[in-house]
PDB file of C-alpha atoms and ligand atoms in Angstrom:
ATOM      1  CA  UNK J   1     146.243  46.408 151.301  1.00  0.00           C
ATOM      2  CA  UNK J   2     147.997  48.482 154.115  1.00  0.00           C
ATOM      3  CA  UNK J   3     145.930  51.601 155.584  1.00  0.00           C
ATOM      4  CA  UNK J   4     147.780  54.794 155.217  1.00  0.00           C
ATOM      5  CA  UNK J   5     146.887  55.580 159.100  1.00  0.00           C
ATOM      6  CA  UNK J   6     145.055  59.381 160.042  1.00  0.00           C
ATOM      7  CA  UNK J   7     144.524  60.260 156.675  1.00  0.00           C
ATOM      8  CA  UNK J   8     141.315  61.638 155.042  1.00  0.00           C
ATOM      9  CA  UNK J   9     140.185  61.931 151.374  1.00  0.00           C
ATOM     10  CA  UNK J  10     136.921  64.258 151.373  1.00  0.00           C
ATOM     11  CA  UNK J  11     134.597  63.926 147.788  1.00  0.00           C
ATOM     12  CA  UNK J  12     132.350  66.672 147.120  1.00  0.00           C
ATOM     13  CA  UNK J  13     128.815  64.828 145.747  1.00  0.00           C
ATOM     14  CA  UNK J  14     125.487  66.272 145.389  1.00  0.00           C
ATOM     15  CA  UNK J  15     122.163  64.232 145.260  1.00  0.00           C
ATOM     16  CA  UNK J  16     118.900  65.567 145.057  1.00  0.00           C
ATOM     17  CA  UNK J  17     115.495  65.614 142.691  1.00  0.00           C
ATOM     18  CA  UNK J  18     113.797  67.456 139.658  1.00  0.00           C
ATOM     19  CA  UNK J  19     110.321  66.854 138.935  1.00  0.00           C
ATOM     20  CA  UNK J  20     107.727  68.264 136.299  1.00  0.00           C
ATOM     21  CA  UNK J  21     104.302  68.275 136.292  1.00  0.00           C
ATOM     22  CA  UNK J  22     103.038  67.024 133.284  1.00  0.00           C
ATOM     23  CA  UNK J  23     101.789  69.248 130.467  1.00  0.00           C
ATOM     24  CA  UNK J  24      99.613  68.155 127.485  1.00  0.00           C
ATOM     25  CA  UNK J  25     101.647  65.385 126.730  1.00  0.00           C
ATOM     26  CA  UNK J  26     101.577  62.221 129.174  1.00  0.00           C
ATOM     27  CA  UNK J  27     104.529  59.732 128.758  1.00  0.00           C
ATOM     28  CA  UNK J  28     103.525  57.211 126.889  1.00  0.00           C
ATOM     29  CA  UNK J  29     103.790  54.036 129.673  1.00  0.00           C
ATOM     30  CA  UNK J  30     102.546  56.421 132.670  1.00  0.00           C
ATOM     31  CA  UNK J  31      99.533  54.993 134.730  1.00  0.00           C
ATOM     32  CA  UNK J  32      96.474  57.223 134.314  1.00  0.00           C
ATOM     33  CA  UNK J  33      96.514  58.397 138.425  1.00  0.00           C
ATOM     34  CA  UNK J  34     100.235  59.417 137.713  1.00  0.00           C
ATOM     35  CA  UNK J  35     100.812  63.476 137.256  1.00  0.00           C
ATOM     36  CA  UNK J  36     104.588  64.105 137.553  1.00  0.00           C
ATOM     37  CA  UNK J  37     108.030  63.061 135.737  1.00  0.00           C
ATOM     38  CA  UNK J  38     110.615  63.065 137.855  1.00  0.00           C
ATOM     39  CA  UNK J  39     114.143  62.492 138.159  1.00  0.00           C
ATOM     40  CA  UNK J  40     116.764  61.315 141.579  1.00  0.00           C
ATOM     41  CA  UNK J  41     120.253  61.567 140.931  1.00  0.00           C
ATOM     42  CA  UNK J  42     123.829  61.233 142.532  1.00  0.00           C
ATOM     43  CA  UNK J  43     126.380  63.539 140.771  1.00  0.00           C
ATOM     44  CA  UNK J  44     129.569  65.522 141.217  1.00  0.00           C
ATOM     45  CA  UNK J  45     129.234  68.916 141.942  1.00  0.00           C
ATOM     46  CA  UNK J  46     129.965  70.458 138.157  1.00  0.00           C
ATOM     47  CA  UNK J  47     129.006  67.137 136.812  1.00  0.00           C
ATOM     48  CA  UNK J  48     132.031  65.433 136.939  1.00  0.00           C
ATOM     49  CA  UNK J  49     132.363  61.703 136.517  1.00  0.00           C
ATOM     50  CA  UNK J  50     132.687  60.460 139.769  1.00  0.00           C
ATOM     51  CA  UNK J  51     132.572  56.411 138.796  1.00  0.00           C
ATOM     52  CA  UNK J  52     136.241  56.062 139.224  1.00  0.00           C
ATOM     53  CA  UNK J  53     135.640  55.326 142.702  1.00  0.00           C
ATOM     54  CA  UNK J  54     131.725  55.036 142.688  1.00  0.00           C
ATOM     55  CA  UNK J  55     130.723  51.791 141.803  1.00  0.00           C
ATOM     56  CA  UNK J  56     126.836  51.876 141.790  1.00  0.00           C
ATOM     57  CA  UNK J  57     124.234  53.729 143.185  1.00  0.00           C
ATOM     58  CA  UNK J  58     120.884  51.977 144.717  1.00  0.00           C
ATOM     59  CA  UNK J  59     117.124  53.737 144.728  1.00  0.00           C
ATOM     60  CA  UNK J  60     114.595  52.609 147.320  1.00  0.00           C
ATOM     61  CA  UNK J  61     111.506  53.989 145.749  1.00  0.00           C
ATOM     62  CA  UNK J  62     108.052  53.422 147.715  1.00  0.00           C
ATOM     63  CA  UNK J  63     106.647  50.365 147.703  1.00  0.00           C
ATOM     64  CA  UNK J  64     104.226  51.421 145.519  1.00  0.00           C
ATOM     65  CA  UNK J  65     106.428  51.176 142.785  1.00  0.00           C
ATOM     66  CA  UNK J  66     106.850  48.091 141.325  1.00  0.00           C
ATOM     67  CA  UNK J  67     110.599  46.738 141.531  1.00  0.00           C
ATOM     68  CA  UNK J  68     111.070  49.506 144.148  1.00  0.00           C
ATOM     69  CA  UNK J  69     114.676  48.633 144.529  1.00  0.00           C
ATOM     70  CA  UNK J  70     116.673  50.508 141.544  1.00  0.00           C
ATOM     71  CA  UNK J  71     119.868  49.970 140.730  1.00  0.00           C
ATOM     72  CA  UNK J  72     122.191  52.267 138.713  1.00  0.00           C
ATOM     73  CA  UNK J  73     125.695  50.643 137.610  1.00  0.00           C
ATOM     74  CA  UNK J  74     127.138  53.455 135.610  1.00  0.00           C
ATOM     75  CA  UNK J  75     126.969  57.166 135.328  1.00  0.00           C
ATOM     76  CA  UNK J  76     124.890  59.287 134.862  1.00  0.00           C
ATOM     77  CA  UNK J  77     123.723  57.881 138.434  1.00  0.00           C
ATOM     78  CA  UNK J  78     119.872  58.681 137.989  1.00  0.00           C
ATOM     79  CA  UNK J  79     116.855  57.574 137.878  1.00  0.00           C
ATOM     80  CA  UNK J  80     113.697  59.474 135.860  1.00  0.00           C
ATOM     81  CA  UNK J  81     110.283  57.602 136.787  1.00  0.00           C
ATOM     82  CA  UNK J  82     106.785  59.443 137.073  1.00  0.00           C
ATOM     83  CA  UNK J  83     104.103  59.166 139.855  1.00  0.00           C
ATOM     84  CA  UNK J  84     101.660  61.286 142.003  1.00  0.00           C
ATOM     85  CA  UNK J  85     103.397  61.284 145.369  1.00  0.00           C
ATOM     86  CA  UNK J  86     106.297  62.624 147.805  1.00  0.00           C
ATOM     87  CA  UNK J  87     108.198  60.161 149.732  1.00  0.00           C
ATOM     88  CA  UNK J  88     111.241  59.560 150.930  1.00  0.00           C
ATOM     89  CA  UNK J  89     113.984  57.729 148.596  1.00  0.00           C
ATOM     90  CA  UNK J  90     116.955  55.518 150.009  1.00  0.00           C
ATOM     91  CA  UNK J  91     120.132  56.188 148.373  1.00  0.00           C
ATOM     92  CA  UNK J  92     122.853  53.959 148.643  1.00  0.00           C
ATOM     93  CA  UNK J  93     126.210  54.795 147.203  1.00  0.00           C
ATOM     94  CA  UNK J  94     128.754  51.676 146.449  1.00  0.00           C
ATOM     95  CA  UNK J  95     132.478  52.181 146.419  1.00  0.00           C
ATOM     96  CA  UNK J  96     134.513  50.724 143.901  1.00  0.00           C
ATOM     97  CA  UNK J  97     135.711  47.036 144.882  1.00  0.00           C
ATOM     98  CA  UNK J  98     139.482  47.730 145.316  1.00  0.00           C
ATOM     99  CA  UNK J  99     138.312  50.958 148.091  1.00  0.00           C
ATOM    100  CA  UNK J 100     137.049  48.256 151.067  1.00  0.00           C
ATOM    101  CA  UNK J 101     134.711  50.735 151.851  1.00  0.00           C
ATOM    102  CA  UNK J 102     131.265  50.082 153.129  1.00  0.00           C
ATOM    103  CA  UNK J 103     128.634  51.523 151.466  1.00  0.00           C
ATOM    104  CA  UNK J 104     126.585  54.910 152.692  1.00  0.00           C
ATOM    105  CA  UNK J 105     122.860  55.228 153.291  1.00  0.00           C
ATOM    106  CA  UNK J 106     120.459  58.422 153.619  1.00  0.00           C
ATOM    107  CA  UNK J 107     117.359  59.561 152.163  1.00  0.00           C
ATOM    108  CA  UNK J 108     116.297  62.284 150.257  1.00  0.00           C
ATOM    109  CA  UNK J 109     112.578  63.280 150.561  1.00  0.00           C
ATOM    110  CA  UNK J 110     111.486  63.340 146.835  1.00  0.00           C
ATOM    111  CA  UNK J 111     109.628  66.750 145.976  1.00  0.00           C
ATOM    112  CA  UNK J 112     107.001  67.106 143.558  1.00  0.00           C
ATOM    113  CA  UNK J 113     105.542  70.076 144.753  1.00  0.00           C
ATOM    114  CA  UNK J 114     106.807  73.943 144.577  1.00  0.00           C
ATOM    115  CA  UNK J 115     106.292  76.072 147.753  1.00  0.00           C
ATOM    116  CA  UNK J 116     107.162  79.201 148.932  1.00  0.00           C
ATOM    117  CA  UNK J 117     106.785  79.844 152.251  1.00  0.00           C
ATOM    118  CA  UNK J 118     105.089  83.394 154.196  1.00  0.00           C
ATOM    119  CA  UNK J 119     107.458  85.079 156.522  1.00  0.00           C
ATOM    120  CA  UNK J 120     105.564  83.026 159.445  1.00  0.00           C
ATOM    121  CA  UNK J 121     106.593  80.014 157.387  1.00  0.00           C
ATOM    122  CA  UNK J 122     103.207  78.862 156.321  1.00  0.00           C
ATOM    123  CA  UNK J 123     103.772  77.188 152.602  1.00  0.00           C
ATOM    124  CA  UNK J 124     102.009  78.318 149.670  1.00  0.00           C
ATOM    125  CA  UNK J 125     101.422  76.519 146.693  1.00  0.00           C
ATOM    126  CA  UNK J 126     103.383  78.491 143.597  1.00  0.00           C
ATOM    127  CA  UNK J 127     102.272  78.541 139.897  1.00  0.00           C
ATOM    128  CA  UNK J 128     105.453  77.319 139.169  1.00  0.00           C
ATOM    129  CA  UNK J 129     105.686  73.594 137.065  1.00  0.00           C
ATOM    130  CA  UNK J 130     109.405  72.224 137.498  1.00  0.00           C
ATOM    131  CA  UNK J 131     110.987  72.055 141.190  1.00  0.00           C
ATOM    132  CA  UNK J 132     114.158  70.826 141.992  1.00  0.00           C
ATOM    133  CA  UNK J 133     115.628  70.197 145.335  1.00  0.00           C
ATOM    134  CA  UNK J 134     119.713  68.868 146.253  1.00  0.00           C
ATOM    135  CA  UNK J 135     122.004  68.647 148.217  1.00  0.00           C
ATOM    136  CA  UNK J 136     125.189  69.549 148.605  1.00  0.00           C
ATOM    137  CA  UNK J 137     128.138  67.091 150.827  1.00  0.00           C
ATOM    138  CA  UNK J 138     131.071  65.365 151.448  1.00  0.00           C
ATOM    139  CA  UNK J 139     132.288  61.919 152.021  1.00  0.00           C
ATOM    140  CA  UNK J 140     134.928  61.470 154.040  1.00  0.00           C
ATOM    141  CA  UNK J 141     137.474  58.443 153.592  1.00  0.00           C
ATOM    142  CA  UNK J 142     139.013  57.705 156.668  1.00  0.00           C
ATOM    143  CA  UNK J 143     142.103  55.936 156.257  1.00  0.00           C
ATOM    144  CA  UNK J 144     141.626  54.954 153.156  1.00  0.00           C
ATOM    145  CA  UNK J 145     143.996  51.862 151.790  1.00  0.00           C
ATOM    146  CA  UNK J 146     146.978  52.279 149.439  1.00  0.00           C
ATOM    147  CA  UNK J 147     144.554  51.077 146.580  1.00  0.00           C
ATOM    148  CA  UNK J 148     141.689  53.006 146.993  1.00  0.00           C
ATOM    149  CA  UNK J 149     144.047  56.761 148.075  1.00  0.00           C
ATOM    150  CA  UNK J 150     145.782  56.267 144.390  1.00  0.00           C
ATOM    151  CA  UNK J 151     142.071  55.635 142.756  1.00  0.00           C
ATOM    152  CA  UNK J 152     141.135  58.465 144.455  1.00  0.00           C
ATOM    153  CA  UNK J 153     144.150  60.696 143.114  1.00  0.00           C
ATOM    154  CA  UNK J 154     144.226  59.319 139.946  1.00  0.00           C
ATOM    155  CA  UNK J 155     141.811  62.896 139.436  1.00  0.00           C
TER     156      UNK J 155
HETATM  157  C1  LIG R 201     101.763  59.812 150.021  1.00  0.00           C
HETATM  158  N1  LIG R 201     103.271  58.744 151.571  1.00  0.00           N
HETATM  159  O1  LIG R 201     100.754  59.272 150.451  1.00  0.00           O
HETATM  160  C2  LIG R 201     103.090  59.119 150.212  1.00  0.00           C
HETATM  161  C3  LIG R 201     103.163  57.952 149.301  1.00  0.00           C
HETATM  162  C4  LIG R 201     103.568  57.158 146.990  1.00  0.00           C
HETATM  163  C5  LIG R 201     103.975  57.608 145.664  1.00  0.00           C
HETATM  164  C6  LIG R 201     103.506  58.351 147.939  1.00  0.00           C
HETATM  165  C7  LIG R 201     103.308  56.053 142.262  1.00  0.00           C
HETATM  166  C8  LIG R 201     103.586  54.626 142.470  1.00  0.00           C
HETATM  167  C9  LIG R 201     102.969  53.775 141.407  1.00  0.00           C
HETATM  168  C10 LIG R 201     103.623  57.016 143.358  1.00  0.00           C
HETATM  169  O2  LIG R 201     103.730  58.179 143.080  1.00  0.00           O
HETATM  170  N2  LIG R 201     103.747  56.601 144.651  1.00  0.00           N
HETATM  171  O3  LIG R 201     101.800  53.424 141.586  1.00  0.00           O
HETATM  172  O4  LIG R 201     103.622  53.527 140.414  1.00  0.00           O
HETATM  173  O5  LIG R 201     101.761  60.913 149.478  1.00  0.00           O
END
């Protein structure tokens, strides 16, 4: 449809990571060299549903993963594997059909590992055994069509 023109619709989002190291219990499926559980996620800032004008959200994982390419077709948009290593994840969020909107790319680099860091920023390893590390942003729609501005007032 039309495009309303120099208009912009901003949506809050967060993405980021938790991960665990594992305690005495393993998950069951969880190849013997693996040592963490975590978890990559796309979500609204306090959690609200944003799949009225998400429409999917795609993980790269490594290619040591098999099926590296994840993808998540209704909220909660996460994804909980375990493994032994950082790397970076592509995220790609899809807008809902009606929007037109091409679809957005970045990474996030996955942590496993807690640090804290000296005042002459040298990292230390901390006793600590669940990190978590997101992100805060915005997309901006600009001039976004008649169909996907109402979707996106509709809340
Ligand atoms: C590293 N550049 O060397 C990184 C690679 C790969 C992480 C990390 C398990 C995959 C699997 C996994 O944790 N891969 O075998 O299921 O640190």
């Amino acid at each position: 449809s039309k495009r309303i023109k120099t208009l912009s619709v901003t949506r809050p989002i967060v993405f980021g990571n938790t991960a665990k190291k594992f305690g005495d219990v393993r998950p069951p499926n969880a190849p013997t060299e693996h040592t963490h559980l975590w978890t990559i996620f796309v979500r609204g800032p306090q959690n609200e549903d944003i799949s009225y004008y998400v429409e999917k959200v795609v993980f790269k994982l490594h290619d040591t993963y098999p099926n590296p390419i994840r993808t998540v077709e209704a909220p909660p948009f996460e994804l909980t594997e375990t493994g032994w290593g950082e790397f970076e994840i592509n995220i790609k969020i899809y807008f809902v059909q009606e929007s037109g909107e091409k679809n957005i790319s970045f990474y996030h680099h996955l942590r496993l590992h807690p640090y804290i860091f000296t005042t002459d920023q040298k990292p230390i390893p901390e006793q600590m055994n669940e990190v978590s590390s997101s992100f805060y942003d915005e997309i901006i729609f600009n001039e976004p069509n008649e169909a996907f501005f109402k979707i996106l007032m509709s809340k």
